[in-house]
Every structure is written in structure tokens, then in C-alpha cells.
Amino acid sequence: MAGALPAATRLGLADTLRAGSAGLRSRPLRVGLATLGISLGIAALVAVLGVSSSSRADLDRRLDQLGTNLLTVVPGQTVLGEGAELPAESVRMTARIAPVYSVSATGRINASVYRNDHIDVGDTGAIAVLAAQPGLLGTVGGGVAEGRWFSRATSILPAVVLGARAARELQVHLPGTRVWLGGQWFGLAGVLEPVPLAPELDNAALVGWTAAQTALGFNGHPTTLYTRSAAPEVEAVRSVLPATVNPQSPYEVRVSRPSEALAAQRVTHRTLDGLLLGLGAVALVVGGVGVANTMVISVLERRGEIGLRRALGATRGQIRLQFLMESLLLAGLGGVGGVIIGVLATGGYALTQHWPVVIPLAAWLGGVLVTLPVGAVAGLYPAIRAARLTPVAALTTP
């Protein structure tokens, strides 16, 4: 009998798992509440990583569709601080730059647009009236939602194309409808879709370049130039544009890259991600405290079980391993549950925003792996405390 005792006290991995899970199965409500704390922390971490990745994937997709090679040119200020003006021939000059394969322009017109001639003069809705060249829509990557865009033939007619927001403001969408523009009637040729890289067009009424000069007194000087260049040469084009557009006063020209504004969203997202990850980490710590609390109470309630196992030959190491395994299983369940909740939350939010659902591998694996150290730390003290109990003390304590 004495020689059989060591074999009886050996505890394999399967036995350790069975012993550790027995305590969880006997207290499902308490285990569920403790697991919930871990799950919320992990769900927050997974959701932050998933939503951030999905948002960036949508931004990358939009940039791929729109292109990052659009440059815009606007007049700056003179040395006296007055508003500068782009030369009338600036479009033609810009087209001579070899890598530039598309260039177009708009010009601000001193006029207002109304739904009809009975609207109060001051009720303009802040809609800008712009002269537009026929190639503008292709250059900025815009599209027509209703009707059609200008051609070289229709640019001389009293027709107007409304931006998406301007059409909503005027409540005019049907091509052929007349609007009161610059003190005369213009027919609605079309309505644009939103233009992400040129949002100023969304709240504008666009008139053909020639019609603006003949009917509205437009002076032919562009106020915004749009250029598309070969992608590898964008920065080179950007550096020569001021001197090309206005050779006499290049310092009066400002050049910008609209795609940079979209790409800047990533910086904002990263800052917000850091904040949300911090909140998720706090929730994870709170969940770890819940696990530790559950394990300490479990040790107090199971003194009799501990004493009986010690009396039957279980070593302190085996008792310690049992409770540590129980804590790891508890945290692991919370990790798996948190990953599932986080994935569902990410998928639901991404679908409502019409984003691609992207959840990085780090979120899937990290969501579970992060909980193991939490479970180990949370269960270490209760496991040590359980192992210190002697059989007599455990069996005699009520």
C-alpha cells in the first residue's frame, strides 16, 4: 500500500483540467458574472481593433477609387495682404506640364441661385455659383446622379448643374426644371453625386464656362484649378505648379492635395483608438479583479474539499495547480466570449456604415491570449492560499 501512494497522488493534465472545471460547473451563476467582466474588456479591445481596421479599409478603398493624384490650386494673397487672382490662361499653362494628363477649373461668379423668382434675395442657402469647364467632372472623379453634365456644346446654353447638397437645399432634382439664377432663368441639366475630393462642389450651382461669360459677366479668371498627374510625379508637379500657374507671382498661389485630408482621418482614428483601448484595458483589469474575487471566495467555500484532498494524499503543488487551472479556465471562457461579442459588434457597426468587415488576426488571437496572464495573476494568490491549508485546518474550519 505504501508503494502505491505516489502513483495515486500523481495528477496528469487531463486530471488537472477535470479538477479545475469541476469548481466552475458547480457555481454557474457566479462563474457567469465573473466571466462577463472579462468578456466586456476583451469585447472592447476586439471591437476597437476591428472597427478601426474596417474604417481604414474603407478609407483605403475610397482612396483607391478616387485616386490620390489630384492637386488643387487656389489664389493666395498679395504682398499687401489682398486677395490674389489666378491668370485667365492658367489652365492652358498647367496643361503644358508633362506629367499632368487632366486639368480643369471653376470660377466664382457674383450671382445667387433661387428655386424661383419669388424667393427673398437674402435666402441664398450659401450656395455658390461657379463657372465650370466641361472636363471638370472627370478631373475631380465626380459622377452625375440625375440628368447629365456639360459638353462643349451645352456649355454655351443657360443650363445649370447642381451639387448634391445644393439640390437638397433648393429642393430641385428633376432635369428640365427652371431655377432663378443671376436674375434670369436657367434650366436644370443635372444633379451631381457627392464629390469627396472636391466637397466645395456639393453646395454649388455650376454653369457652363462660356454661358457664364456671356450671360453672367464672368471674367474668365479661375478661382480653383484641379489637376491630375501621373502618380509617381505628383510631388514634382506640386513643386512646379505655382511658378507655372502664375510665373510673375508664384507666391500668390496655394497648392493642396485633397486626398491628404482624407488620409489625415487615420491620425484622428489612431488617437481615438488609443483612448478606447485604454478604456478596454480598464474593463479588463476590472474583469481580472472579478476573477480574483471569485477564486478567493471559492477557496473559502471549498475548505472541506481541499482538506479532504490533502488527507487523501494531494500535494500543495497539486492543490495550487488545480485552483490556478480553474482561474485560467474562467479567464479563457471570458476571453472567448469577449472575442465573439467584439466580432459581432464590429460586424454590426461596419455593416451599418457600409464598410468592409476587417478584424485583424491580432484581435482574434490576442483576445484570448491576453486573458491568460490576467487569469494567471488573478488566480495566483487564491491558489497559493488554498495550497497553504493543512488537512486538519481545512477540515476543522467551519
Coordinates of C-alpha atoms in Angstrom, one line a residue:
M1 CA 0.0 0.0 0.0
A2 CA 2.8 2.3 0.9
G3 CA 4.4 1.9 -2.6
A4 CA 1.0 2.7 -4.3
L5 CA 0.6 6.1 -2.7
P6 CA 2.9 8.1 -5.0
A7 CA 1.2 6.7 -8.1
A8 CA -2.2 7.7 -6.6
T9 CA -1.1 11.2 -5.9
R10 CA 0.2 11.9 -9.4
L11 CA -2.1 14.4 -11.3
G12 CA -1.9 14.5 -15.1
L13 CA -3.0 17.3 -17.4
A14 CA -6.4 15.7 -18.1
D15 CA -7.0 15.2 -14.4
T16 CA -6.0 18.9 -13.7
L17 CA -8.4 20.1 -16.3
R18 CA -11.2 18.0 -14.9
A19 CA -10.5 19.1 -11.3
G20 CA -10.3 22.8 -12.4
S21 CA -13.5 22.6 -14.4
A22 CA -15.4 20.9 -11.6
G23 CA -15.4 24.1 -9.5
L24 CA -16.8 26.1 -12.4
R25 CA -19.6 23.7 -13.2
S26 CA -20.7 23.7 -9.6
R27 CA -21.2 27.5 -9.4
P28 CA -22.6 28.6 -12.9
L29 CA -24.1 31.9 -11.8
R30 CA -21.0 33.2 -10.1
V31 CA -18.8 31.9 -12.9
G32 CA -21.1 33.7 -15.5
L33 CA -20.8 37.0 -13.7
A34 CA -17.1 36.8 -13.4
T35 CA -16.7 35.7 -17.0
L36 CA -18.9 38.7 -18.1
G37 CA -16.3 41.1 -16.6
I38 CA -13.5 39.6 -18.7
S39 CA -15.7 39.3 -21.7
L40 CA -16.6 43.0 -21.7
G41 CA -12.9 44.0 -21.5
I42 CA -11.9 41.7 -24.4
A43 CA -15.0 42.7 -26.4
A44 CA -14.0 46.4 -26.1
L45 CA -10.4 45.6 -27.2
V46 CA -11.6 43.5 -30.2
A47 CA -14.3 46.0 -31.2
V48 CA -11.8 48.9 -31.2
L49 CA -9.3 47.0 -33.3
G50 CA -12.0 45.7 -35.6
V51 CA -13.8 49.0 -36.1
S52 CA -10.5 50.8 -36.6
S53 CA -9.3 48.3 -39.2
S54 CA -12.7 48.3 -41.0
S55 CA -12.7 52.1 -41.1
R56 CA -9.1 52.2 -42.5
A57 CA -10.0 49.5 -45.1
D58 CA -13.0 51.7 -46.2
L59 CA -10.7 54.7 -46.4
D60 CA -8.2 52.8 -48.5
R61 CA -10.9 51.6 -50.8
R62 CA -12.2 55.1 -51.3
L63 CA -8.7 56.5 -52.0
D64 CA -8.1 53.7 -54.5
Q65 CA -11.3 54.6 -56.2
L66 CA -10.9 58.3 -56.1
G67 CA -7.1 58.4 -56.6
T68 CA -4.5 60.3 -54.6
N69 CA -3.1 62.2 -57.6
L70 CA -5.5 65.2 -57.6
L71 CA -4.0 68.6 -56.8
T72 CA -6.0 71.8 -56.4
V73 CA -4.7 75.3 -57.0
V74 CA -6.3 78.4 -55.5
P75 CA -5.2 82.0 -55.3
G76 CA -3.5 83.2 -52.1
Q77 CA -2.7 86.7 -51.0
T78 CA -0.6 89.5 -52.5
V79 CA 2.3 91.1 -50.5
L80 CA -0.1 93.7 -49.4
G81 CA -2.5 91.1 -47.9
E82 CA -5.1 91.5 -50.6
G83 CA -6.8 88.6 -52.4
A84 CA -4.8 87.4 -55.4
E85 CA -6.2 86.2 -58.7
L86 CA -5.2 83.4 -61.0
P87 CA -4.4 84.3 -64.6
A88 CA -7.0 83.5 -67.2
E89 CA -4.5 81.4 -69.1
S90 CA -3.5 79.3 -66.0
V91 CA -5.5 76.3 -67.2
R92 CA -3.7 76.3 -70.5
M93 CA -0.3 76.8 -68.8
T94 CA -0.9 74.0 -66.4
A95 CA -1.8 71.6 -69.2
R96 CA 1.8 72.0 -70.6
I97 CA 3.3 70.2 -67.6
A98 CA 4.3 66.9 -69.0
P99 CA 3.0 64.6 -66.1
V100 CA -0.3 66.4 -66.0
Y101 CA -2.9 64.5 -68.0
S102 CA -6.0 66.3 -66.9
V103 CA -6.7 69.8 -65.8
S104 CA -9.9 71.8 -65.3
A105 CA -11.2 74.7 -63.4
T106 CA -14.1 76.5 -61.7
G107 CA -14.5 80.3 -61.4
R108 CA -16.7 82.1 -58.8
I109 CA -19.5 84.2 -60.2
N110 CA -21.0 87.1 -58.3
A111 CA -24.6 85.8 -58.6
S112 CA -27.1 83.9 -56.5
V113 CA -29.4 81.0 -57.3
Y114 CA -33.0 80.5 -56.1
R115 CA -35.7 78.0 -56.6
N116 CA -37.9 80.7 -58.3
D117 CA -38.0 84.4 -58.7
H118 CA -40.3 84.8 -55.6
I119 CA -37.7 83.8 -53.0
D120 CA -36.3 86.6 -50.8
V121 CA -33.0 87.9 -52.1
G122 CA -31.1 87.1 -48.8
D123 CA -32.3 83.5 -48.7
T124 CA -29.4 82.1 -50.8
G125 CA -28.7 79.0 -48.7
A126 CA -25.0 79.8 -49.0
I127 CA -25.0 78.2 -52.5
A128 CA -22.0 79.3 -54.5
V129 CA -22.5 79.9 -58.3
L130 CA -19.5 78.7 -60.2
A131 CA -18.5 78.6 -63.9
A132 CA -17.3 75.1 -64.8
Q133 CA -15.3 73.8 -67.7
P134 CA -16.5 70.6 -69.4
G135 CA -13.6 68.4 -68.2
L136 CA -14.2 69.3 -64.5
L137 CA -16.3 66.2 -63.6
G138 CA -13.7 63.7 -65.0
T139 CA -10.8 65.5 -63.3
V140 CA -12.3 65.5 -59.8
G141 CA -13.7 62.0 -60.1
G142 CA -17.3 63.0 -59.7
G143 CA -20.5 61.5 -61.0
V144 CA -24.0 62.5 -62.1
A145 CA -26.9 61.3 -60.0
E146 CA -29.6 62.8 -62.3
G147 CA -29.5 64.2 -65.8
R148 CA -26.2 65.0 -67.5
W149 CA -23.0 67.0 -67.3
F150 CA -22.0 69.8 -69.6
S151 CA -20.5 69.1 -73.0
R152 CA -18.7 71.6 -75.2
A153 CA -22.0 72.2 -77.0
T154 CA -24.2 72.7 -73.9
S155 CA -21.6 74.9 -72.1
I156 CA -22.9 77.9 -74.1
L157 CA -26.6 77.3 -73.1
P158 CA -28.3 78.8 -70.0
A159 CA -28.2 75.5 -68.1
V160 CA -27.1 74.7 -64.6
V161 CA -25.9 71.5 -62.8
L162 CA -26.4 71.4 -59.0
G163 CA -24.2 69.8 -56.4
A164 CA -25.8 67.2 -54.2
R165 CA -26.3 69.5 -51.2
A166 CA -27.4 72.5 -53.4
A167 CA -30.1 70.3 -55.0
R168 CA -31.4 69.3 -51.5
E169 CA -31.3 73.0 -50.4
L170 CA -33.3 74.2 -53.4
Q171 CA -35.5 71.0 -53.4
V172 CA -34.9 70.7 -57.2
H173 CA -33.9 67.3 -58.7
L174 CA -35.8 66.9 -61.9
P175 CA -33.8 67.8 -65.1
G176 CA -35.6 70.4 -67.1
T177 CA -36.8 72.3 -64.1
R178 CA -36.1 76.0 -64.2
V179 CA -34.2 77.9 -61.4
W180 CA -33.7 81.6 -61.0
L181 CA -30.0 82.3 -61.3
G182 CA -28.4 85.7 -61.6
G183 CA -31.7 87.4 -62.4
Q184 CA -32.6 85.1 -65.2
W185 CA -34.0 81.6 -65.8
F186 CA -31.6 78.6 -66.2
G187 CA -32.7 75.1 -66.9
L188 CA -31.6 72.2 -64.7
A189 CA -29.3 70.0 -66.7
G190 CA -28.4 67.6 -63.9
V191 CA -27.6 66.9 -60.2
L192 CA -24.2 65.6 -59.1
E193 CA -23.4 62.8 -56.7
P194 CA -21.3 63.9 -53.6
V195 CA -17.7 64.6 -54.6
P196 CA -15.4 63.5 -51.7
L197 CA -12.2 65.1 -53.1
A198 CA -13.9 68.4 -54.0
P199 CA -16.6 68.9 -51.4
E200 CA -16.9 72.6 -52.3
L201 CA -18.8 71.4 -55.4
D202 CA -21.5 69.8 -53.3
N203 CA -23.0 73.1 -52.4
A204 CA -22.6 74.8 -55.7
A205 CA -24.6 75.7 -58.8
L206 CA -22.4 75.1 -61.8
V207 CA -22.8 77.0 -65.1
G208 CA -21.0 76.3 -68.3
W209 CA -17.8 78.3 -68.8
T210 CA -19.0 80.1 -72.0
A211 CA -22.5 80.7 -70.7
A212 CA -21.1 82.2 -67.5
Q213 CA -19.1 84.7 -69.6
T214 CA -21.9 85.7 -71.9
A215 CA -24.9 85.7 -69.6
L216 CA -23.5 86.3 -66.1
G217 CA -20.5 88.6 -66.7
F218 CA -17.8 86.1 -65.6
N219 CA -14.3 87.5 -66.2
G220 CA -12.7 84.2 -67.2
H221 CA -10.3 84.0 -64.2
P222 CA -10.5 80.6 -62.5
T223 CA -10.7 80.6 -58.7
T224 CA -9.9 76.9 -58.3
L225 CA -7.7 74.7 -60.6
Y226 CA -7.9 70.9 -60.5
T227 CA -5.1 68.7 -61.9
R228 CA -4.5 65.0 -62.3
S229 CA -0.9 63.9 -62.7
A230 CA 0.9 60.6 -63.1
A231 CA 1.0 59.1 -59.6
P232 CA 4.9 58.9 -59.3
E233 CA 5.2 62.6 -60.4
V234 CA 2.6 64.2 -58.1
E235 CA 5.1 65.8 -55.8
A236 CA 7.2 67.0 -58.7
V237 CA 4.2 68.6 -60.3
R238 CA 3.2 70.1 -57.0
S239 CA 6.5 71.9 -56.7
V240 CA 6.3 73.5 -60.1
L241 CA 2.6 74.4 -60.2
P242 CA 2.9 77.9 -58.5
A243 CA 5.5 79.1 -61.0
T244 CA 3.6 77.6 -63.9
V245 CA 0.2 79.0 -63.0
N246 CA 1.5 82.4 -62.2
P247 CA 5.1 82.9 -63.3
Q248 CA 5.2 86.6 -62.2
S249 CA 3.9 86.0 -58.7
P250 CA 4.2 82.3 -57.7
Y251 CA 4.0 83.1 -54.0
E252 CA 0.4 84.2 -54.6
V253 CA -0.6 80.6 -55.5
R254 CA -1.5 77.9 -53.0
V255 CA -1.4 74.2 -53.9
S256 CA -3.1 71.4 -51.9
R257 CA -3.7 67.7 -52.2
P258 CA -7.3 66.8 -51.2
S259 CA -6.5 63.1 -50.5
E260 CA -4.3 64.2 -47.7
A261 CA -7.3 65.5 -45.8
L262 CA -8.9 62.0 -46.1
A263 CA -5.7 60.3 -45.1
A264 CA -5.5 62.5 -42.1
Q265 CA -8.5 60.7 -40.7
R266 CA -6.2 57.9 -39.9
V267 CA -4.3 60.1 -37.3
T268 CA -7.7 61.0 -35.7
H269 CA -8.7 57.4 -35.7
R270 CA -5.4 56.3 -34.1
T271 CA -5.8 58.9 -31.3
L272 CA -9.4 57.7 -30.6
D273 CA -8.3 54.1 -30.8
G274 CA -5.7 54.8 -28.1
L275 CA -8.4 56.2 -25.8
L276 CA -10.8 53.3 -26.4
L277 CA -8.0 50.7 -25.9
G278 CA -7.3 52.3 -22.6
L279 CA -10.9 52.0 -21.6
G280 CA -10.9 48.4 -22.7
A281 CA -7.8 47.8 -20.6
V282 CA -9.5 49.2 -17.6
A283 CA -12.5 47.0 -18.2
L284 CA -10.1 44.0 -18.5
V285 CA -8.5 44.9 -15.2
V286 CA -11.9 45.1 -13.6
G287 CA -12.7 41.7 -15.0
G288 CA -9.5 40.3 -13.6
V289 CA -10.4 41.6 -10.1
G290 CA -13.8 39.9 -10.5
V291 CA -12.0 36.6 -11.3
A292 CA -9.7 37.0 -8.3
N293 CA -12.7 37.7 -6.1
T294 CA -14.5 34.6 -7.4
M295 CA -11.4 32.5 -6.8
V296 CA -10.9 33.8 -3.2
I297 CA -14.5 33.1 -2.3
S298 CA -14.2 29.7 -3.9
V299 CA -11.2 28.8 -1.7
L300 CA -13.1 29.9 1.4
E301 CA -16.2 27.8 0.5
R302 CA -14.2 24.7 -0.5
R303 CA -12.0 24.3 2.5
G304 CA -13.6 20.9 3.2
E305 CA -12.9 19.7 -0.3
I306 CA -9.3 21.0 0.0
G307 CA -8.8 19.3 3.4
L308 CA -10.2 16.0 2.1
R309 CA -7.9 16.0 -1.0
R310 CA -4.9 16.8 1.2
A311 CA -5.9 14.0 3.5
L312 CA -6.1 11.6 0.6
G313 CA -2.5 12.5 -0.5
A314 CA -2.8 15.5 -2.7
T315 CA 0.3 17.7 -2.5
R316 CA 0.3 21.5 -2.1
G317 CA 1.5 21.8 -5.7
Q318 CA -1.5 19.9 -7.0
I319 CA -3.9 22.0 -5.0
R320 CA -2.2 25.1 -6.2
L321 CA -2.3 23.8 -9.8
Q322 CA -6.0 22.9 -9.5
F323 CA -7.1 26.4 -8.5
L324 CA -4.7 28.1 -10.9
M325 CA -6.2 26.0 -13.7
E326 CA -9.7 26.9 -12.6
S327 CA -8.7 30.6 -12.8
L328 CA -7.2 30.1 -16.3
L329 CA -10.3 28.3 -17.5
L330 CA -12.5 31.1 -16.1
A331 CA -10.5 33.8 -17.8
G332 CA -10.3 31.7 -21.0
L333 CA -14.1 31.5 -21.1
G334 CA -14.3 35.2 -20.7
G335 CA -11.8 35.7 -23.5
V336 CA -13.6 33.5 -26.0
G337 CA -16.9 35.2 -25.1
G338 CA -15.4 38.6 -25.4
V339 CA -14.0 37.8 -28.9
I340 CA -17.4 36.6 -30.0
I341 CA -19.1 39.7 -28.7
G342 CA -16.4 42.0 -30.1
V343 CA -16.6 40.4 -33.6
L344 CA -20.4 40.6 -33.6
A345 CA -20.3 44.3 -32.5
T346 CA -17.6 45.1 -35.2
G347 CA -19.6 43.3 -37.9
G348 CA -22.8 45.0 -37.0
Y349 CA -21.3 48.5 -36.9
A350 CA -19.3 48.0 -40.1
L351 CA -22.4 46.9 -42.0
T352 CA -24.4 49.9 -40.8
Q353 CA -21.6 52.1 -42.2
H354 CA -21.3 50.1 -45.4
W355 CA -17.7 49.3 -44.6
P356 CA -15.9 46.1 -45.3
V357 CA -15.7 44.0 -42.1
V358 CA -12.0 43.6 -41.3
I359 CA -10.9 42.0 -38.0
P360 CA -7.1 41.7 -37.7
L361 CA -5.6 38.3 -36.6
A362 CA -4.2 40.1 -33.6
A363 CA -7.7 40.7 -32.3
W364 CA -8.8 37.1 -32.8
L365 CA -5.7 35.6 -31.1
G366 CA -4.9 38.4 -28.7
G367 CA -8.4 38.5 -27.4
V368 CA -7.9 35.0 -26.0
L369 CA -4.2 35.1 -25.2
V370 CA -4.5 38.4 -23.3
T371 CA -6.8 36.8 -20.8
L372 CA -4.4 34.0 -19.8
P373 CA -2.0 36.3 -18.0
V374 CA -5.0 38.0 -16.4
G375 CA -6.3 34.7 -15.3
A376 CA -2.9 33.6 -14.0
V377 CA -2.4 36.8 -12.0
A378 CA -5.9 36.7 -10.7
G379 CA -5.7 33.1 -9.6
L380 CA -2.2 33.1 -8.2
Y381 CA -3.0 34.4 -4.7
P382 CA -6.1 32.2 -4.2
A383 CA -4.2 29.2 -5.4
I384 CA -1.3 29.8 -3.0
R385 CA -3.8 30.4 -0.2
A386 CA -5.5 27.1 -0.9
A387 CA -2.2 25.2 -1.1
R388 CA -1.2 26.6 2.4
L389 CA -4.2 25.0 4.1
T390 CA -3.3 21.9 6.1
P391 CA -5.7 18.9 6.1
V392 CA -6.5 19.4 9.8
A393 CA -7.1 23.2 9.4
A394 CA -9.2 22.8 6.3
L395 CA -11.4 20.0 7.7
T396 CA -11.9 21.6 11.1
T397 CA -12.7 25.1 9.8
P398 CA -16.5 25.7 9.5

